[in-house]
Amino acid sequence: MNDISKNSKTDRAVDVVIMAAGKGTRMKSKLPKVLHRLAGRALLQHVVDTAAALAARQVVIITGHGAIEVEAALADKTGATARFDINFVRQEPQLGTGHAMQQAVPVLKDDGMVVVLSGDVPLTQADTLQQLIAASAGQQLALLTIELTDPTGYGRIVRQGEVVQAIVEQKDATVQQRELCEVYSGIMAVPAVHLKKWLARLDNQNAQGEYYLTDIVKFAVADGVPVVAHKITDAVQVAGVNSPVQLAELERAFQLRNAVQLMEQGVRLADPARLDVRGNLQCAPDVSIDVNCVFEGQVTLGEGVKIGANCVIANASIAAGAVIHPFTHIEGGKPGSKDFIEVGEGALIGPFARLRPGAKLGAEVHIGNFVEVKNSTLAKGAKANHLAYLGDATVGERVNFGAGSITANYDGAFKHRTVIEADVHIGSNCVLIAPVTLGAGGTVGGGSTITKDTPPDALSVARGKQVSIANWKRPSK
Ligand code: UD1
Ligand code: CA
């Protein structure tokens, strides 16, 4: 941040410690609390990603309840997480936040600025933490605080005049102290040298018999180290998740902020309250998105793309001018893999279409209602408009794939490819038994079951010949 003064002590490396050993009883779930998902990412992953945005030198995660699961979930280092080492430290048993921090001491270097975060507080912004770090000026204890209309349960910031003297926990507070509305958020920045010294002095002589990290404020005051409170007003940034209700509240707050950002970039949302982005949604100009759409993984929408109501779209790139009609499900695989989905310029998809992993659709392709496409390439202008299945198929330009037709790609053990060359017309209700190649310009008569390659430009028909028996009498009772 540019507001950090050029004092050399302010250039300390940032070491982030994330407390995540608590039980999370109120979630009433077998899953450790910090692994519950917000916007598609584990709560703890949000915090780790924030540490990445701070360019932290190291991240220490204190685990306890569900440690094995938590460590396994985070050990799979992807994306932003890959930039630093994550050190896991176990806290067994859990004797308080001060005790938790004591476990981290052996892995913390003396020259760093330690930023203390909680694994269940997912929406703190990196900017806010940069300001907190700046407030510590490389040598002071900086507390992130907020005024709450109902401060019940939180540690209160006790000041003498303006000067911070202590944090007093709810259960230890006097009646007057309980009237104080400025609370400690659970987030602080503190030079490692001071932190280590103060942690060694903690005791558990308090109402809860716990080692309180918050007691270090008293030691700072006693040692003449200034304590600064960086007070913010945005409660979402310090809100913790303790229950499914709070998780849902933060999810909505996150989604609304994200929706507002998209609209500020020019995306037209029918209703910002009815959009869920669980990953990364990139939009070119003039994109419009109708209500109740969910985007997952990496989704890119080109200029002028229109997304109809009630679509679920994961891992796909949708090119300019394409229209995705309502109730379409697009389910691609990881970006960069063959399963990532591509939809070409001006394509029309849906309503009620299903694109599965590996669907690669060229420009102006039409995929209509109740059409499923899996691991198939459709070249420019190919159409499958009604009730069809294209699996493991290579489809040429301008092919018309008739209503009710399917590729029979699976023999019970192996998958086989169907190749449909340019300008082929497949009638309705055909079965193309793979492996099979249909030559360019050919036509397949409706109701055919095609088991052999067809020559170019020919009409191929493979079905029982129609017979009519005159004066046929239906059976009667
Ligand atoms: C703590 C602060 C309080 C502050 C509040 C903000 C202390 C003593 N109090 O309260 O001033 O207002 O956070 O939410 O620090 N944890 C461990 N090991 C433990 C105990 C807790 O890892 O032994 C973790 C929890 O998983 C959680 C975090 O520390 O992520 C905070 O614990 P929590 O019990 O919520 O803190 P409080 O005591 O409520
Ligand atoms: Ca808490």
Short mmCIF file of C-alpha atoms and ligand atoms in Angstrom, two decimals:
data_model
loop_
_atom_site.label_atom_id
_atom_site.label_comp_id
_atom_site.label_asym_id
_atom_site.label_seq_id
_atom_site.Cartn_x
_atom_site.Cartn_y
_atom_site.Cartn_z
CA MET A 1 0.00 0.00 0.00
CA ASN A 2 1.22 3.48 -0.77
CA ASP A 3 0.24 4.89 2.64
CA ILE A 4 2.92 2.83 4.39
CA SER A 5 5.66 5.30 5.29
CA LYS A 6 9.15 4.61 4.08
CA ASN A 7 10.43 3.63 7.51
CA SER A 8 12.51 0.47 7.04
CA LYS A 9 10.74 -1.22 9.97
CA THR A 10 7.44 -1.01 8.12
CA ASP A 11 8.83 -3.21 5.37
CA ARG A 12 8.64 -6.29 7.57
CA ALA A 13 7.59 -9.51 5.86
CA VAL A 14 4.03 -10.49 6.65
CA ASP A 15 3.47 -13.86 8.31
CA VAL A 16 -0.19 -14.81 8.58
CA VAL A 17 -1.50 -17.05 11.34
CA ILE A 18 -5.00 -18.42 10.83
CA MET A 19 -6.78 -19.85 13.85
CA ALA A 20 -8.92 -22.79 12.89
CA ALA A 21 -8.86 -25.25 15.78
CA GLY A 22 -12.29 -24.48 17.22
CA LYS A 23 -15.15 -26.93 17.01
CA GLY A 24 -17.98 -25.02 15.40
CA THR A 25 -20.64 -26.88 17.38
CA ARG A 26 -23.43 -24.62 16.16
CA MET A 27 -22.96 -25.69 12.54
CA LYS A 28 -24.40 -29.08 13.65
CA SER A 29 -22.36 -30.75 10.92
CA LYS A 30 -19.75 -33.48 10.65
CA LEU A 31 -17.76 -31.27 8.31
CA PRO A 32 -15.27 -29.05 10.18
CA LYS A 33 -16.67 -25.52 10.26
CA VAL A 34 -13.88 -23.92 8.26
CA LEU A 35 -14.46 -26.34 5.37
CA HIS A 36 -18.05 -25.23 4.84
CA ARG A 37 -18.29 -23.41 1.54
CA LEU A 38 -19.04 -19.81 0.77
CA ALA A 39 -19.30 -18.86 -2.92
CA GLY A 40 -17.93 -22.30 -3.80
CA ARG A 41 -14.77 -22.06 -1.69
CA ALA A 42 -14.09 -23.34 1.83
CA LEU A 43 -14.26 -20.56 4.45
CA LEU A 44 -10.62 -21.25 5.28
CA GLN A 45 -9.69 -21.04 1.59
CA HIS A 46 -11.09 -17.49 1.48
CA VAL A 47 -8.79 -16.55 4.35
CA VAL A 48 -5.79 -18.24 2.72
CA ASP A 49 -6.54 -16.42 -0.53
CA THR A 50 -6.64 -13.12 1.38
CA ALA A 51 -3.21 -13.99 2.81
CA ALA A 52 -2.05 -14.57 -0.78
CA ALA A 53 -3.36 -11.12 -1.75
CA LEU A 54 -1.24 -9.68 1.10
CA ALA A 55 1.81 -11.37 -0.45
CA ALA A 56 2.38 -13.13 2.88
CA ARG A 57 5.77 -14.79 3.36
CA GLN A 58 4.23 -17.71 5.15
CA VAL A 59 0.85 -18.91 6.33
CA VAL A 60 0.47 -20.87 9.53
CA ILE A 61 -2.85 -22.62 10.09
CA ILE A 62 -3.67 -23.77 13.59
CA THR A 63 -5.81 -26.87 13.46
CA GLY A 64 -7.44 -28.96 16.15
CA HIS A 65 -10.99 -30.20 15.66
CA GLY A 66 -11.12 -32.06 12.35
CA ALA A 67 -7.40 -31.36 11.84
CA ILE A 68 -6.82 -34.26 9.46
CA GLU A 69 -9.68 -33.24 7.21
CA VAL A 70 -8.78 -29.55 7.29
CA GLU A 71 -5.13 -30.22 6.50
CA ALA A 72 -6.04 -32.59 3.65
CA ALA A 73 -8.45 -30.07 2.12
CA LEU A 74 -5.85 -27.30 2.10
CA ALA A 75 -2.80 -29.41 1.23
CA ASP A 76 -4.12 -29.62 -2.33
CA LYS A 77 -2.53 -26.26 -3.14
CA THR A 78 -4.10 -24.61 -6.11
CA GLY A 79 -4.33 -21.12 -7.53
CA ALA A 80 -3.33 -18.32 -5.23
CA THR A 81 -2.37 -20.75 -2.49
CA ALA A 82 0.61 -22.09 -4.40
CA ARG A 83 2.65 -18.92 -3.80
CA PHE A 84 3.70 -19.73 -0.25
CA ASP A 85 4.14 -22.64 2.08
CA ILE A 86 1.33 -23.50 4.39
CA ASN A 87 2.50 -24.69 7.76
CA PHE A 88 -0.02 -26.63 9.81
CA VAL A 89 0.33 -26.53 13.56
CA ARG A 90 -1.84 -28.70 15.80
CA GLN A 91 -3.43 -27.37 18.94
CA GLU A 92 -4.51 -30.23 21.21
CA PRO A 93 -6.42 -29.59 23.42
CA GLN A 94 -7.87 -26.15 22.69
CA LEU A 95 -7.15 -23.94 25.67
CA GLY A 96 -7.97 -20.58 24.15
CA THR A 97 -6.83 -18.18 21.43
CA GLY A 98 -3.61 -17.32 23.29
CA HIS A 99 -2.80 -21.01 23.65
CA ALA A 100 -3.50 -21.42 19.92
CA MET A 101 -0.99 -18.69 19.09
CA GLN A 102 1.58 -20.23 21.43
CA GLN A 103 1.57 -23.32 19.20
CA ALA A 104 2.63 -21.17 16.24
CA VAL A 105 5.62 -19.59 18.00
CA PRO A 106 8.20 -22.21 16.93
CA VAL A 107 7.46 -21.68 13.22
CA LEU A 108 7.35 -17.87 13.33
CA LYS A 109 10.46 -15.91 12.41
CA ASP A 110 11.43 -13.01 14.69
CA ASP A 111 11.67 -10.38 11.97
CA GLY A 112 8.11 -10.60 10.66
CA MET A 113 4.84 -8.76 11.14
CA VAL A 114 2.32 -11.35 12.30
CA VAL A 115 -1.24 -10.91 11.09
CA VAL A 116 -3.72 -12.96 13.11
CA LEU A 117 -6.83 -14.11 11.25
CA SER A 118 -9.64 -16.58 11.91
CA GLY A 119 -10.52 -19.43 9.60
CA ASP A 120 -14.21 -18.70 10.09
CA VAL A 121 -14.05 -14.99 9.13
CA PRO A 122 -13.98 -15.23 5.33
CA LEU A 123 -14.71 -11.77 3.94
CA THR A 124 -11.96 -9.53 5.29
CA GLN A 125 -10.49 -7.53 2.42
CA ALA A 126 -6.77 -7.43 1.78
CA ASP A 127 -6.94 -3.60 1.63
CA THR A 128 -8.26 -3.48 5.17
CA LEU A 129 -5.42 -5.69 6.38
CA GLN A 130 -2.88 -3.54 4.52
CA GLN A 131 -4.26 -0.54 6.41
CA LEU A 132 -4.02 -2.47 9.68
CA ILE A 133 -0.40 -3.39 8.92
CA ALA A 134 0.31 0.24 8.03
CA ALA A 135 -1.25 1.31 11.35
CA SER A 136 1.21 -0.91 13.22
CA ALA A 137 4.04 0.97 11.49
CA GLY A 138 6.23 -2.08 11.85
CA GLN A 139 6.47 -1.79 15.62
CA GLN A 140 3.13 -1.26 17.30
CA LEU A 141 0.28 -3.58 18.18
CA ALA A 142 -2.58 -2.83 15.78
CA LEU A 143 -6.10 -4.12 16.51
CA LEU A 144 -8.90 -4.23 13.97
CA THR A 145 -12.01 -2.95 15.76
CA ILE A 146 -15.61 -2.08 14.98
CA GLU A 147 -18.54 -0.41 16.77
CA LEU A 148 -21.52 -2.72 17.12
CA THR A 149 -25.01 -1.74 18.26
CA ASP A 150 -25.11 -5.10 20.04
CA PRO A 151 -21.59 -5.94 21.23
CA THR A 152 -22.72 -8.94 23.33
CA GLY A 153 -20.19 -11.76 23.34
CA TYR A 154 -17.27 -9.79 21.95
CA GLY A 155 -14.12 -8.55 23.63
CA ARG A 156 -14.55 -4.83 24.43
CA ILE A 157 -11.92 -2.22 23.64
CA VAL A 158 -11.19 -0.38 26.87
CA ARG A 159 -9.67 3.08 26.41
CA GLN A 160 -8.39 5.73 28.75
CA GLY A 161 -9.14 8.91 26.90
CA GLU A 162 -8.28 7.80 23.39
CA VAL A 163 -5.53 5.41 24.39
CA VAL A 164 -6.30 1.69 24.21
CA GLN A 165 -5.62 0.03 27.56
CA ALA A 166 -7.03 -3.50 27.25
CA ILE A 167 -9.43 -5.89 25.61
CA VAL A 168 -11.87 -7.28 28.16
CA GLU A 169 -13.83 -10.40 27.28
CA GLN A 170 -17.61 -10.37 27.75
CA LYS A 171 -17.47 -12.86 30.62
CA ASP A 172 -14.79 -10.88 32.46
CA ALA A 173 -16.24 -7.42 31.83
CA THR A 174 -17.73 -5.18 34.50
CA VAL A 175 -21.25 -3.85 34.03
CA GLN A 176 -19.79 -0.54 32.77
CA GLN A 177 -17.37 -2.25 30.41
CA ARG A 178 -20.26 -4.21 28.91
CA GLU A 179 -21.75 -0.86 27.85
CA LEU A 180 -18.76 -0.30 25.53
CA CYS A 181 -19.69 -0.81 21.90
CA GLU A 182 -16.25 -0.85 20.28
CA VAL A 183 -15.19 -4.51 20.03
CA TYR A 184 -12.12 -6.46 18.98
CA SER A 185 -12.72 -8.17 15.66
CA GLY A 186 -10.35 -11.08 16.33
CA ILE A 187 -7.86 -9.65 13.81
CA MET A 188 -4.57 -7.99 14.76
CA ALA A 189 -1.14 -7.14 13.36
CA VAL A 190 1.78 -7.45 15.76
CA PRO A 191 5.57 -7.61 15.35
CA ALA A 192 6.69 -11.22 15.95
CA VAL A 193 9.37 -10.20 18.46
CA HIS A 194 6.79 -8.58 20.74
CA LEU A 195 4.19 -11.28 20.19
CA LYS A 196 6.51 -14.10 21.24
CA LYS A 197 7.56 -12.28 24.40
CA TRP A 198 3.95 -11.49 25.37
CA LEU A 199 2.60 -14.97 24.62
CA ALA A 200 5.09 -16.38 27.10
CA ARG A 201 3.49 -14.24 29.80
CA LEU A 202 -0.14 -15.37 29.36
CA ASP A 203 -2.06 -17.09 32.11
CA ASN A 204 -5.58 -18.48 32.35
CA GLN A 205 -6.77 -16.62 35.44
CA ASN A 206 -10.07 -15.46 33.97
CA ALA A 207 -13.76 -16.29 33.86
CA GLN A 208 -13.30 -18.99 31.20
CA GLY A 209 -10.01 -20.46 32.46
CA GLU A 210 -8.58 -19.93 28.97
CA TYR A 211 -5.37 -18.41 27.63
CA TYR A 212 -6.60 -15.26 25.97
CA LEU A 213 -4.62 -13.81 23.09
CA THR A 214 -6.36 -10.54 23.89
CA ASP A 215 -4.38 -10.26 27.15
CA ILE A 216 -1.31 -9.22 25.16
CA VAL A 217 -2.82 -5.72 24.98
CA LYS A 218 -2.17 -5.28 28.70
CA PHE A 219 1.44 -6.40 28.24
CA ALA A 220 1.95 -3.97 25.38
CA VAL A 221 0.68 -1.14 27.57
CA ALA A 222 2.92 -2.27 30.43
CA ASP A 223 5.94 -2.44 28.09
CA GLY A 224 5.21 1.00 26.64
CA VAL A 225 4.49 -0.36 23.16
CA PRO A 226 1.72 1.74 21.59
CA VAL A 227 -1.56 -0.03 20.87
CA VAL A 228 -3.49 1.36 17.91
CA ALA A 229 -7.06 0.53 17.02
CA HIS A 230 -7.87 0.55 13.32
CA LYS A 231 -11.63 0.99 13.41
CA ILE A 232 -13.71 -0.01 10.39
CA THR A 233 -17.44 0.30 9.77
CA ASP A 234 -18.02 -2.57 7.34
CA ALA A 235 -19.30 -5.38 9.60
CA VAL A 236 -19.26 -7.99 6.84
CA GLN A 237 -15.47 -7.91 6.80
CA VAL A 238 -15.19 -9.07 10.39
CA ALA A 239 -18.29 -11.26 10.58
CA GLY A 240 -17.66 -14.83 11.63
CA VAL A 241 -19.57 -17.94 10.67
CA ASN A 242 -20.87 -19.91 13.63
CA SER A 243 -24.16 -21.27 12.29
CA PRO A 244 -25.88 -22.12 9.00
CA VAL A 245 -27.88 -18.89 9.32
CA GLN A 246 -24.72 -16.80 9.54
CA LEU A 247 -23.19 -18.74 6.66
CA ALA A 248 -26.20 -17.97 4.46
CA GLU A 249 -26.14 -14.29 5.51
CA LEU A 250 -22.49 -13.94 4.52
CA GLU A 251 -23.10 -15.83 1.27
CA ARG A 252 -25.79 -13.28 0.35
CA ALA A 253 -23.55 -10.38 1.35
CA PHE A 254 -20.74 -11.79 -0.78
CA GLN A 255 -23.00 -12.42 -3.77
CA LEU A 256 -24.57 -8.98 -3.61
CA ARG A 257 -21.15 -7.29 -3.56
CA ASN A 258 -20.02 -9.39 -6.47
CA ALA A 259 -23.21 -8.60 -8.40
CA VAL A 260 -22.74 -4.88 -7.81
CA GLN A 261 -19.16 -5.12 -9.12
CA LEU A 262 -20.39 -6.88 -12.25
CA MET A 263 -23.03 -4.21 -12.83
CA GLU A 264 -20.40 -1.50 -12.35
CA GLN A 265 -18.46 -3.15 -15.19
CA GLY A 266 -21.59 -2.87 -17.35
CA VAL A 267 -23.13 -6.32 -16.94
CA ARG A 268 -26.91 -6.09 -16.91
CA LEU A 269 -28.40 -8.28 -14.22
CA ALA A 270 -32.17 -8.72 -14.14
CA ASP A 271 -31.89 -8.94 -10.35
CA PRO A 272 -28.62 -8.71 -8.39
CA ALA A 273 -30.25 -10.68 -5.57
CA ARG A 274 -30.81 -13.65 -7.85
CA LEU A 275 -27.30 -14.39 -9.10
CA ASP A 276 -24.77 -16.78 -7.62
CA VAL A 277 -21.15 -16.81 -8.71
CA ARG A 278 -19.18 -19.66 -7.15
CA GLY A 279 -15.91 -19.08 -8.89
CA ASN A 280 -14.75 -16.54 -11.42
CA LEU A 281 -17.11 -14.94 -13.94
CA GLN A 282 -15.50 -12.73 -16.61
CA CYS A 283 -17.82 -10.64 -18.75
CA ALA A 284 -17.15 -8.61 -21.90
CA PRO A 285 -19.32 -5.53 -22.60
CA ASP A 286 -23.08 -5.81 -23.02
CA VAL A 287 -23.62 -9.11 -21.32
CA SER A 288 -27.05 -9.62 -19.83
CA ILE A 289 -28.02 -12.25 -17.29
CA ASP A 290 -31.60 -13.08 -16.34
CA VAL A 291 -32.70 -14.26 -12.90
CA ASN A 292 -31.61 -17.36 -10.96
CA CYS A 293 -28.40 -18.18 -12.76
CA VAL A 294 -25.49 -19.98 -11.09
CA PHE A 295 -21.92 -19.73 -12.39
CA GLU A 296 -19.27 -22.12 -11.14
CA GLY A 297 -15.54 -22.49 -11.73
CA GLN A 298 -14.17 -20.36 -14.56
CA VAL A 299 -16.78 -18.88 -16.88
CA THR A 300 -16.10 -16.32 -19.61
CA LEU A 301 -18.92 -14.53 -21.43
CA GLY A 302 -18.12 -12.69 -24.65
CA GLU A 303 -19.54 -9.40 -25.86
CA GLY A 304 -23.33 -9.27 -26.01
CA VAL A 305 -23.88 -12.76 -24.62
CA LYS A 306 -27.37 -13.26 -23.21
CA ILE A 307 -28.02 -15.78 -20.47
CA GLY A 308 -31.67 -16.71 -19.92
CA ALA A 309 -33.30 -17.40 -16.59
CA ASN A 310 -32.42 -20.47 -14.49
CA CYS A 311 -29.18 -21.51 -16.16
CA VAL A 312 -26.36 -23.32 -14.35
CA ILE A 313 -23.03 -22.79 -16.09
CA ALA A 314 -19.70 -24.25 -14.96
CA ASN A 315 -16.28 -24.00 -16.59
CA ALA A 316 -17.17 -22.68 -20.01
CA SER A 317 -16.16 -20.01 -22.46
CA ILE A 318 -19.13 -18.56 -24.32
CA ALA A 319 -18.19 -16.39 -27.30
CA ALA A 320 -19.67 -13.07 -28.42
CA GLY A 321 -23.29 -12.93 -29.41
CA ALA A 322 -24.19 -16.39 -28.17
CA VAL A 323 -27.60 -16.79 -26.51
CA ILE A 324 -28.15 -19.32 -23.78
CA HIS A 325 -31.89 -19.80 -23.42
CA PRO A 326 -33.55 -20.56 -20.05
CA PHE A 327 -33.01 -23.74 -18.04
CA THR A 328 -29.78 -24.71 -19.75
CA HIS A 329 -27.17 -26.71 -17.86
CA ILE A 330 -23.57 -26.32 -19.00
CA GLU A 331 -21.14 -28.44 -17.05
CA GLY A 332 -17.54 -28.19 -18.23
CA GLY A 333 -14.39 -29.64 -16.69
CA LYS A 334 -11.34 -27.78 -15.39
CA PRO A 335 -10.05 -24.79 -17.39
CA GLY A 336 -7.22 -25.87 -19.66
CA SER A 337 -8.44 -29.47 -19.78
CA LYS A 338 -10.14 -31.13 -22.75
CA ASP A 339 -13.34 -31.09 -20.71
CA PHE A 340 -13.60 -27.29 -20.59
CA ILE A 341 -16.60 -26.22 -22.68
CA GLU A 342 -16.50 -23.83 -25.61
CA VAL A 343 -19.52 -22.23 -27.21
CA GLY A 344 -18.83 -20.33 -30.45
CA GLU A 345 -19.91 -16.88 -31.59
CA GLY A 346 -23.60 -16.45 -32.19
CA ALA A 347 -24.48 -19.95 -31.04
CA LEU A 348 -28.01 -20.56 -29.74
CA ILE A 349 -28.30 -23.00 -26.89
CA GLY A 350 -31.44 -24.23 -25.15
CA PRO A 351 -33.97 -23.88 -23.68
CA PHE A 352 -33.46 -27.06 -21.63
CA ALA A 353 -30.15 -28.00 -23.25
CA ARG A 354 -27.39 -29.93 -21.53
CA LEU A 355 -23.73 -29.47 -22.43
CA ARG A 356 -21.47 -31.94 -20.67
CA PRO A 357 -17.66 -32.05 -20.36
CA GLY A 358 -15.79 -31.67 -23.63
CA ALA A 359 -18.57 -30.05 -25.65
CA LYS A 360 -16.86 -27.76 -28.19
CA LEU A 361 -19.37 -25.85 -30.26
CA GLY A 362 -18.37 -23.66 -33.20
CA ALA A 363 -19.92 -20.41 -34.36
CA GLU A 364 -23.66 -20.33 -34.99
CA VAL A 365 -24.24 -23.85 -33.73
CA HIS A 366 -27.81 -24.43 -32.56
CA ILE A 367 -28.51 -26.81 -29.70
CA GLY A 368 -32.20 -26.97 -28.89
CA ASN A 369 -34.45 -28.34 -26.20
CA PHE A 370 -33.63 -31.66 -24.55
CA VAL A 371 -30.41 -32.07 -26.49
CA GLU A 372 -27.40 -33.50 -24.65
CA VAL A 373 -23.86 -33.02 -25.98
CA LYS A 374 -20.85 -34.75 -24.41
CA ASN A 375 -17.21 -34.86 -25.55
CA SER A 376 -18.21 -33.75 -29.03
CA THR A 377 -17.08 -31.11 -31.49
CA LEU A 378 -19.67 -29.36 -33.63
CA ALA A 379 -18.32 -27.21 -36.48
CA LYS A 380 -19.80 -23.89 -37.59
CA GLY A 381 -23.50 -23.86 -38.27
CA ALA A 382 -24.22 -27.44 -37.16
CA LYS A 383 -27.67 -27.91 -35.62
CA ALA A 384 -29.28 -30.38 -33.27
CA ASN A 385 -32.53 -28.73 -32.37
CA HIS A 386 -34.68 -31.29 -30.61
CA LEU A 387 -34.44 -34.31 -28.30
CA ALA A 388 -31.04 -35.66 -29.31
CA TYR A 389 -27.83 -37.13 -27.91
CA LEU A 390 -24.39 -36.43 -29.34
CA GLY A 391 -21.64 -38.26 -27.46
CA ASP A 392 -18.04 -38.73 -28.66
CA ALA A 393 -18.95 -37.24 -32.02
CA THR A 394 -17.15 -35.05 -34.52
CA VAL A 395 -19.74 -33.08 -36.41
CA GLY A 396 -18.93 -31.08 -39.55
CA GLU A 397 -20.15 -27.69 -40.72
CA ARG A 398 -23.85 -27.21 -41.41
CA VAL A 399 -24.79 -30.74 -40.33
CA ASN A 400 -28.44 -31.06 -39.35
CA PHE A 401 -29.00 -33.69 -36.69
CA GLY A 402 -32.69 -34.64 -36.64
CA ALA A 403 -35.10 -34.77 -33.74
CA GLY A 404 -34.79 -37.83 -31.54
CA SER A 405 -31.53 -39.03 -33.13
CA ILE A 406 -28.63 -40.32 -31.09
CA THR A 407 -25.09 -41.54 -31.30
CA ALA A 408 -24.78 -44.99 -29.73
CA ASN A 409 -21.25 -44.42 -28.47
CA TYR A 410 -20.94 -47.03 -25.74
CA ASP A 411 -20.84 -50.80 -26.26
CA GLY A 412 -20.94 -51.60 -22.58
CA ALA A 413 -17.16 -51.57 -22.23
CA PHE A 414 -15.68 -49.02 -24.63
CA LYS A 415 -16.62 -45.62 -26.06
CA HIS A 416 -16.44 -45.16 -29.83
CA ARG A 417 -16.48 -42.09 -32.07
CA THR A 418 -19.04 -41.03 -34.60
CA VAL A 419 -17.80 -38.80 -37.42
CA ILE A 420 -20.43 -36.82 -39.29
CA GLU A 421 -18.85 -34.92 -42.17
CA ALA A 422 -19.93 -31.51 -43.46
CA ASP A 423 -23.44 -30.96 -44.79
CA VAL A 424 -24.81 -34.32 -43.72
CA HIS A 425 -28.52 -34.36 -42.86
CA ILE A 426 -29.59 -36.95 -40.34
CA GLY A 427 -33.35 -37.56 -40.27
CA SER A 428 -35.43 -37.97 -37.16
CA ASN A 429 -35.12 -40.87 -34.77
CA CYS A 430 -31.88 -42.31 -36.15
CA VAL A 431 -29.37 -44.38 -34.21
CA LEU A 432 -25.75 -44.01 -35.34
CA ILE A 433 -23.86 -46.99 -33.96
CA ALA A 434 -20.25 -45.99 -33.37
CA PRO A 435 -17.61 -46.32 -34.62
CA VAL A 436 -19.08 -45.01 -37.84
CA THR A 437 -18.37 -42.27 -40.37
CA LEU A 438 -21.04 -40.52 -42.43
CA GLY A 439 -19.60 -39.10 -45.66
CA ALA A 440 -19.98 -35.42 -46.52
CA GLY A 441 -23.21 -34.24 -48.05
CA GLY A 442 -25.00 -37.50 -47.32
CA THR A 443 -28.54 -37.91 -46.06
CA VAL A 444 -29.79 -40.49 -43.60
CA GLY A 445 -33.47 -41.38 -43.81
CA GLY A 446 -35.54 -41.00 -40.66
CA GLY A 447 -35.74 -44.02 -38.40
CA SER A 448 -32.48 -45.53 -39.70
CA THR A 449 -30.11 -47.55 -37.56
CA ILE A 450 -26.71 -46.91 -39.13
CA THR A 451 -24.07 -49.56 -38.44
CA LYS A 452 -21.80 -49.08 -41.47
CA ASP A 453 -20.04 -46.04 -42.92
CA THR A 454 -22.14 -44.15 -45.47
CA PRO A 455 -20.74 -42.74 -48.74
CA PRO A 456 -20.70 -39.01 -49.47
CA ASP A 457 -23.71 -37.44 -51.15
CA ALA A 458 -25.81 -40.63 -50.92
CA LEU A 459 -29.18 -41.24 -49.30
CA SER A 460 -28.74 -44.02 -46.77
CA VAL A 461 -31.77 -45.74 -45.31
CA ALA A 462 -31.55 -48.61 -42.87
CA ARG A 463 -34.95 -49.63 -41.61
CA GLY A 464 -37.66 -52.18 -42.36
CA LYS A 465 -39.49 -51.43 -45.60
CA GLN A 466 -43.03 -50.15 -45.09
CA VAL A 467 -45.75 -52.66 -45.93
CA SER A 468 -49.51 -52.25 -45.81
CA ILE A 469 -51.83 -55.23 -45.38
CA ALA A 470 -55.20 -54.48 -46.87
CA ASN A 471 -58.40 -54.85 -44.86
CA TRP A 472 -56.55 -55.73 -41.69
CA LYS A 473 -58.86 -56.62 -38.81
CA ARG A 474 -57.65 -55.78 -35.34
CA PRO A 475 -58.15 -58.55 -32.78
CA SER A 476 -61.37 -58.13 -30.78
CA LYS A 477 -62.71 -59.74 -27.57
C1 UD1 B 1 -12.39 -13.90 20.35
C2 UD1 B 1 -11.72 -12.79 21.14
C3 UD1 B 1 -12.72 -11.65 21.31
C4 UD1 B 1 -13.21 -11.16 19.96
C5 UD1 B 1 -13.79 -12.33 19.19
C6 UD1 B 1 -14.14 -11.92 17.79
C7 UD1 B 1 -10.18 -13.92 22.62
C8 UD1 B 1 -9.92 -14.37 24.00
N1 UD1 B 1 -11.33 -13.30 22.41
O1 UD1 B 1 -13.51 -14.35 21.08
O2 UD1 B 1 -12.09 -10.58 21.98
O3 UD1 B 1 -14.19 -10.16 20.14
O4 UD1 B 1 -12.84 -13.40 19.09
O5 UD1 B 1 -14.82 -12.96 17.14
O6 UD1 B 1 -9.34 -14.10 21.73
N2 UD1 B 1 -9.59 -20.92 18.39
C9 UD1 B 1 -8.58 -21.84 18.35
N3 UD1 B 1 -8.19 -22.44 19.50
C10 UD1 B 1 -8.76 -22.16 20.70
C11 UD1 B 1 -9.81 -21.21 20.73
C12 UD1 B 1 -10.20 -20.61 19.57
O7 UD1 B 1 -8.02 -22.11 17.29
O8 UD1 B 1 -8.35 -22.74 21.70
C13 UD1 B 1 -9.99 -20.27 17.14
C14 UD1 B 1 -11.43 -20.54 16.76
O9 UD1 B 1 -11.52 -21.70 15.94
C15 UD1 B 1 -11.79 -19.28 16.00
C16 UD1 B 1 -10.93 -18.21 16.67
O10 UD1 B 1 -9.90 -18.90 17.33
O11 UD1 B 1 -11.40 -19.39 14.66
C17 UD1 B 1 -11.72 -17.35 17.65
O12 UD1 B 1 -12.27 -18.21 18.60
P1 UD1 B 1 -13.68 -17.91 19.26
O13 UD1 B 1 -13.97 -18.95 20.27
O14 UD1 B 1 -14.66 -17.65 18.22
O15 UD1 B 1 -13.30 -16.54 19.96
P2 UD1 B 1 -14.02 -15.88 21.17
O16 UD1 B 1 -13.48 -16.43 22.42
O17 UD1 B 1 -15.45 -15.86 20.92
CA CA B 2 -16.23 -16.11 17.86
#
